[in-house]
Short mmCIF file of C-alpha atoms in Angstrom, two decimals:
data_model
loop_
_atom_site.label_atom_id
_atom_site.label_comp_id
_atom_site.label_asym_id
_atom_site.label_seq_id
_atom_site.Cartn_x
_atom_site.Cartn_y
_atom_site.Cartn_z
CA MET O 1 -30.06 -17.39 18.53
CA GLN O 2 -27.02 -15.35 18.81
CA ALA O 3 -27.47 -11.75 17.72
CA VAL O 4 -25.57 -10.72 14.62
CA ARG O 5 -22.83 -8.15 15.44
CA ASN O 6 -22.77 -4.75 13.66
CA TYR O 7 -19.15 -4.19 13.26
CA GLN O 8 -19.59 -0.89 11.53
CA LYS O 9 -21.65 0.58 14.54
CA GLU O 10 -18.91 -0.94 16.96
CA LEU O 11 -16.23 0.92 14.96
CA GLU O 12 -18.20 4.19 14.92
CA GLY O 13 -18.41 3.95 18.71
CA ILE O 14 -14.63 3.76 19.10
CA LEU O 15 -14.12 6.59 16.76
CA ASN O 16 -16.67 8.65 18.49
CA ALA O 17 -14.84 7.94 21.67
CA LEU O 18 -11.45 8.89 20.32
CA GLU O 19 -12.90 12.12 18.93
CA ASN O 20 -14.31 13.21 22.13
CA LYS O 21 -10.99 12.29 24.02
CA LYS O 22 -8.44 14.93 24.49
CA SER O 23 -5.23 12.60 24.49
CA ASN O 24 -2.58 11.36 22.17
CA VAL O 25 -3.63 10.20 18.76
CA PRO O 26 -3.40 6.40 18.79
CA GLU O 27 -1.32 4.55 16.19
CA LEU O 28 -3.06 2.04 13.80
CA LEU O 29 -1.32 -0.69 11.83
CA LEU O 30 -3.66 -1.09 8.77
CA HIS O 31 -3.17 -4.30 6.86
CA SER O 32 -3.96 -3.43 3.12
CA CYS O 33 -4.84 -5.73 0.32
CA CYS O 34 -4.57 -3.08 -2.44
CA ALA O 35 -4.70 0.64 -3.31
CA PRO O 36 -8.40 0.66 -4.17
CA CYS O 37 -9.67 -0.98 -1.13
CA SER O 38 -7.38 1.08 1.21
CA SER O 39 -8.42 4.37 -0.61
CA TYR O 40 -11.58 4.74 1.48
CA CYS O 41 -10.22 2.98 4.61
CA MET O 42 -7.40 5.63 4.87
CA GLU O 43 -9.54 8.58 3.94
CA TYR O 44 -12.15 7.49 6.72
CA LEU O 45 -9.60 6.85 9.47
CA ARG O 46 -6.83 9.31 9.07
CA LYS O 47 -8.25 12.05 11.20
CA TYR O 48 -8.64 9.49 14.07
CA PHE O 49 -5.31 7.59 13.82
CA ARG O 50 -1.72 7.93 12.83
CA ILE O 51 -1.81 5.19 10.33
CA THR O 52 0.88 2.79 9.11
CA VAL O 53 -0.10 0.77 6.21
CA PHE O 54 1.21 -2.85 6.31
CA TYR O 55 1.33 -4.19 2.92
CA TYR O 56 1.69 -7.98 3.30
CA ASN O 57 -0.01 -10.16 0.59
CA PRO O 58 1.69 -13.49 -0.12
CA ASN O 59 -1.58 -14.55 -1.76
CA ILE O 60 -0.47 -12.54 -4.83
CA THR O 61 1.25 -15.40 -6.47
CA GLU O 62 2.55 -13.71 -9.51
CA GLU O 63 5.50 -11.28 -8.79
CA GLU O 64 4.68 -8.88 -11.60
CA GLU O 65 1.12 -8.44 -10.21
CA TYR O 66 2.44 -8.00 -6.68
CA ARG O 67 4.94 -5.29 -7.71
CA LYS O 68 2.27 -3.42 -9.77
CA ARG O 69 -0.23 -3.45 -6.79
CA VAL O 70 2.33 -2.37 -4.00
CA GLN O 71 3.48 0.56 -6.30
CA GLU O 72 0.00 1.71 -6.49
CA GLU O 73 -0.35 1.61 -2.79
CA LYS O 74 2.76 3.75 -2.28
CA ARG O 75 1.58 6.07 -4.93
CA LEU O 76 -1.78 6.66 -3.31
CA ILE O 77 -0.20 7.16 0.13
CA GLU O 78 2.05 9.98 -1.35
CA VAL O 79 -1.10 11.62 -2.69
CA TYR O 80 -2.67 11.45 0.74
CA ASN O 81 0.41 12.93 2.36
CA ARG O 82 0.48 15.68 0.01
CA GLN O 83 -3.05 16.44 1.13
CA ALA O 84 -2.02 16.40 4.81
CA GLU O 85 0.79 18.67 4.02
CA LYS O 86 -1.62 21.16 2.26
CA TRP O 87 -4.08 20.86 5.13
CA GLU O 88 -1.15 21.91 7.66
CA LYS O 89 -0.19 24.85 5.56
CA GLY O 90 -3.73 25.84 5.12
CA ARG O 91 -4.37 25.71 8.75
CA GLU O 92 -1.27 27.84 9.44
CA GLY O 93 -2.48 30.42 7.01
CA GLY O 94 -6.04 30.29 7.99
CA LEU O 95 -7.19 28.59 4.88
CA SER O 96 -9.72 25.65 4.27
CA GLY O 97 -8.43 22.17 3.62
CA ILE O 98 -7.91 21.30 0.06
CA ARG O 99 -7.99 18.06 -1.83
CA GLU O 100 -5.64 16.88 -4.61
CA GLY O 101 -7.29 14.84 -7.20
CA THR O 102 -7.07 15.03 -11.02
CA GLY O 103 -5.12 18.35 -10.78
CA GLN O 104 -7.89 20.66 -9.66
CA GLU O 105 -8.03 21.63 -5.98
CA LYS O 106 -11.36 21.78 -4.28
CA PRO O 107 -12.75 22.05 -0.70
CA ASP O 108 -13.31 18.66 1.00
CA LYS O 109 -15.55 18.44 4.00
CA GLN O 110 -13.50 15.74 5.72
CA GLU O 111 -10.30 17.79 5.40
CA GLN O 112 -11.97 20.86 6.72
CA ALA O 113 -13.39 18.85 9.68
CA GLY O 114 -10.31 17.85 11.54
CA LYS O 115 -6.53 17.25 11.26
CA LEU O 116 -5.19 14.99 8.60
CA TYR O 117 -2.30 12.78 9.79
CA ARG O 118 0.48 11.60 7.62
CA ILE O 119 0.34 7.80 6.60
CA ASP O 120 3.49 5.66 6.68
CA ILE O 121 3.96 2.38 4.96
CA ILE O 122 5.75 -0.90 5.86
CA GLU O 123 6.15 -3.31 2.94
CA GLY O 124 6.22 -6.83 4.28
CA ASP O 125 8.31 -9.71 2.72
CA TYR O 126 7.04 -11.05 -0.41
CA GLU O 127 6.69 -14.79 0.27
CA PRO O 128 4.09 -16.58 -2.03
CA ALA O 129 5.61 -19.86 -0.93
CA CYS O 130 4.02 -19.38 2.46
CA PHE O 131 0.60 -18.95 0.91
CA LEU O 132 0.86 -22.06 -1.46
CA GLU O 133 2.16 -24.11 1.53
CA MET O 134 -0.90 -23.02 3.54
CA ALA O 135 -3.23 -23.73 0.56
CA GLY O 136 -1.97 -27.30 0.18
CA GLY O 137 -4.82 -29.78 0.03
CA LEU O 138 -7.28 -26.96 -0.51
CA GLU O 139 -6.65 -26.17 -4.17
CA ASN O 140 -10.31 -27.14 -5.07
CA CYS O 141 -11.88 -25.33 -2.17
CA VAL O 142 -14.58 -22.92 -3.35
CA GLU O 143 -13.82 -19.25 -3.51
CA GLY O 144 -14.78 -17.65 -0.22
CA GLY O 145 -14.33 -20.91 1.67
CA GLU O 146 -11.88 -22.39 4.05
CA ARG O 147 -8.95 -21.64 1.83
CA CYS O 148 -9.82 -17.93 2.00
CA PHE O 149 -10.21 -18.18 5.63
CA ARG O 150 -6.78 -19.49 6.22
CA CYS O 151 -5.38 -16.95 3.94
CA TYR O 152 -7.28 -14.27 6.16
CA GLU O 153 -5.39 -15.57 9.25
CA LEU O 154 -1.96 -15.79 7.46
CA ARG O 155 -2.00 -12.03 6.66
CA LEU O 156 -3.66 -10.97 9.84
CA ARG O 157 -1.45 -13.05 12.21
CA LYS O 158 1.61 -11.34 10.55
CA THR O 159 -0.09 -7.84 11.09
CA ALA O 160 -0.80 -8.68 14.76
CA GLN O 161 2.82 -9.74 15.33
CA LEU O 162 4.07 -6.62 13.88
CA ALA O 163 1.63 -4.47 15.65
CA LYS O 164 2.76 -6.13 18.93
CA GLU O 165 6.47 -5.74 18.11
CA LYS O 166 6.20 -2.05 17.14
CA GLY O 167 3.82 -1.17 19.92
CA PHE O 168 0.67 -0.06 17.95
CA ALA O 169 -2.55 0.61 19.83
CA TYR O 170 -4.75 -1.02 17.18
CA PHE O 171 -4.48 -3.31 14.06
CA THR O 172 -7.22 -3.87 11.42
CA THR O 173 -7.48 -4.72 7.79
CA THR O 174 -8.94 -3.12 4.65
CA LEU O 175 -10.29 -6.63 3.51
CA THR O 176 -13.85 -5.99 5.09
CA ILE O 177 -14.54 -3.30 2.42
CA SER O 178 -14.85 -6.14 -0.21
CA PRO O 179 -18.49 -7.54 -0.82
CA LEU O 180 -16.64 -10.72 -1.68
CA LYS O 181 -14.81 -11.03 1.58
CA ASN O 182 -16.42 -12.47 4.84
CA ALA O 183 -16.51 -9.63 7.17
CA SER O 184 -17.73 -11.55 10.15
CA LYS O 185 -14.95 -14.15 9.70
CA LEU O 186 -12.29 -11.37 9.50
CA ASN O 187 -13.45 -9.82 12.58
CA GLU O 188 -13.48 -13.26 14.42
CA ILE O 189 -9.91 -13.89 13.35
CA GLY O 190 -8.89 -10.40 14.24
CA GLY O 191 -10.49 -10.36 17.60
CA ARG O 192 -8.87 -13.91 18.42
CA LEU O 193 -5.57 -12.68 17.34
CA ALA O 194 -5.91 -9.73 19.43
CA GLU O 195 -6.31 -11.75 22.67
CA GLU O 196 -3.46 -13.88 21.53
CA TYR O 197 -1.03 -11.14 20.92
CA GLY O 198 -2.24 -8.48 23.48
CA VAL O 199 -3.07 -5.74 20.70
CA ARG O 200 -6.54 -4.17 20.25
CA TRP O 201 -8.33 -5.25 17.12
CA LEU O 202 -10.29 -2.44 15.40
CA PRO O 203 -13.53 -4.07 14.32
CA SER O 204 -14.76 -2.96 10.85
CA ASP O 205 -17.27 -3.63 8.06
CA PHE O 206 -15.76 -0.82 5.82
CA LYS O 207 -18.19 -1.66 2.96
CA LYS O 208 -21.15 -0.37 5.09
CA ARG O 209 -22.31 3.30 4.95
CA GLY O 210 -21.37 3.72 1.32
CA GLY O 211 -17.76 2.68 1.95
CA TYR O 212 -17.30 0.20 -1.03
CA GLN O 213 -18.85 2.82 -3.36
CA ARG O 214 -16.68 5.39 -2.09
CA SER O 215 -13.77 3.22 -2.80
CA ILE O 216 -14.85 2.93 -6.50
CA GLU O 217 -15.11 6.71 -6.70
CA LEU O 218 -11.65 7.21 -5.29
CA SER O 219 -10.10 4.80 -7.65
CA LYS O 220 -11.51 6.67 -10.48
CA GLU O 221 -10.52 9.99 -9.05
CA TYR O 222 -6.93 8.91 -8.58
CA GLY O 223 -6.57 6.55 -11.72
CA LEU O 224 -5.90 3.61 -9.50
CA TYR O 225 -5.30 0.08 -11.06
CA ARG O 226 -8.30 -1.86 -9.95
CA GLN O 227 -7.66 -5.69 -10.33
CA ASN O 228 -10.38 -8.15 -11.10
CA TYR O 229 -9.25 -10.90 -8.84
CA CYS O 230 -7.82 -11.26 -5.27
CA GLY O 231 -4.37 -12.21 -6.30
CA CYS O 232 -3.87 -15.90 -5.92
CA VAL O 233 -3.81 -18.51 -8.70
CA TYR O 234 -7.08 -19.98 -7.65
CA SER O 235 -9.10 -16.80 -7.71
CA LYS O 236 -7.42 -15.88 -11.05
CA ARG O 237 -8.38 -19.18 -12.52
CA LYS O 238 -12.05 -18.75 -11.27
CA GLU O 239 -12.09 -15.21 -12.71
CA GLU O 240 -10.90 -16.53 -16.23
CA VAL O 241 -13.66 -19.23 -16.15
CA ASP O 242 -16.37 -16.79 -15.22
CA ARG O 243 -15.17 -14.39 -17.89
CA LYS O 244 -15.37 -17.04 -20.50
#
């Protein structure tokens, strides 16, 4: 029987190696599904990588919902970048790192531990027609099944293509932080696309080690809009049925 891979442990091994290696900081293209999920992922990874968030989510089939989510992503990145600027000023002045949250500044262990790098964002094209075409014939598929797996690949393939085109060292996704997403399938698809495009996949299971709980805490701290469905018409329909 094949052993179950511990993707979080694999990630920690890579991060430890990067921390001990005296070389240029690698660039990471981080596909993000939303601000709440990316909050912890960016907090966790930003002292190891120069992160560019790639916001590409054609599965969000209502444009108003899409615009709301992408603006929250940009707002959160602005907050994190202000933290990075304060860290740099504090370092130059011999002060501790500080965190910006609800208006009160307080020391933060991660910010004191190492440099915080600025985060960039690339907003992909909003093309829900691509998702709906991909989902054709799978409209009645159970949530978390084959339709979702194809949606993973649709978004990760675009991420891998961009990572190859722009010369990123790694690519990965925030999707593994969700207890409702299949982390093993996401890592399987990411690994396969890495071989296809010749860009390293950063394995992850961000929900582990309290990651999901931390994302909830950060969402509350920064007042992030936290949606109750993944974005597509099918998941919204299921949420409405479950709520009723």
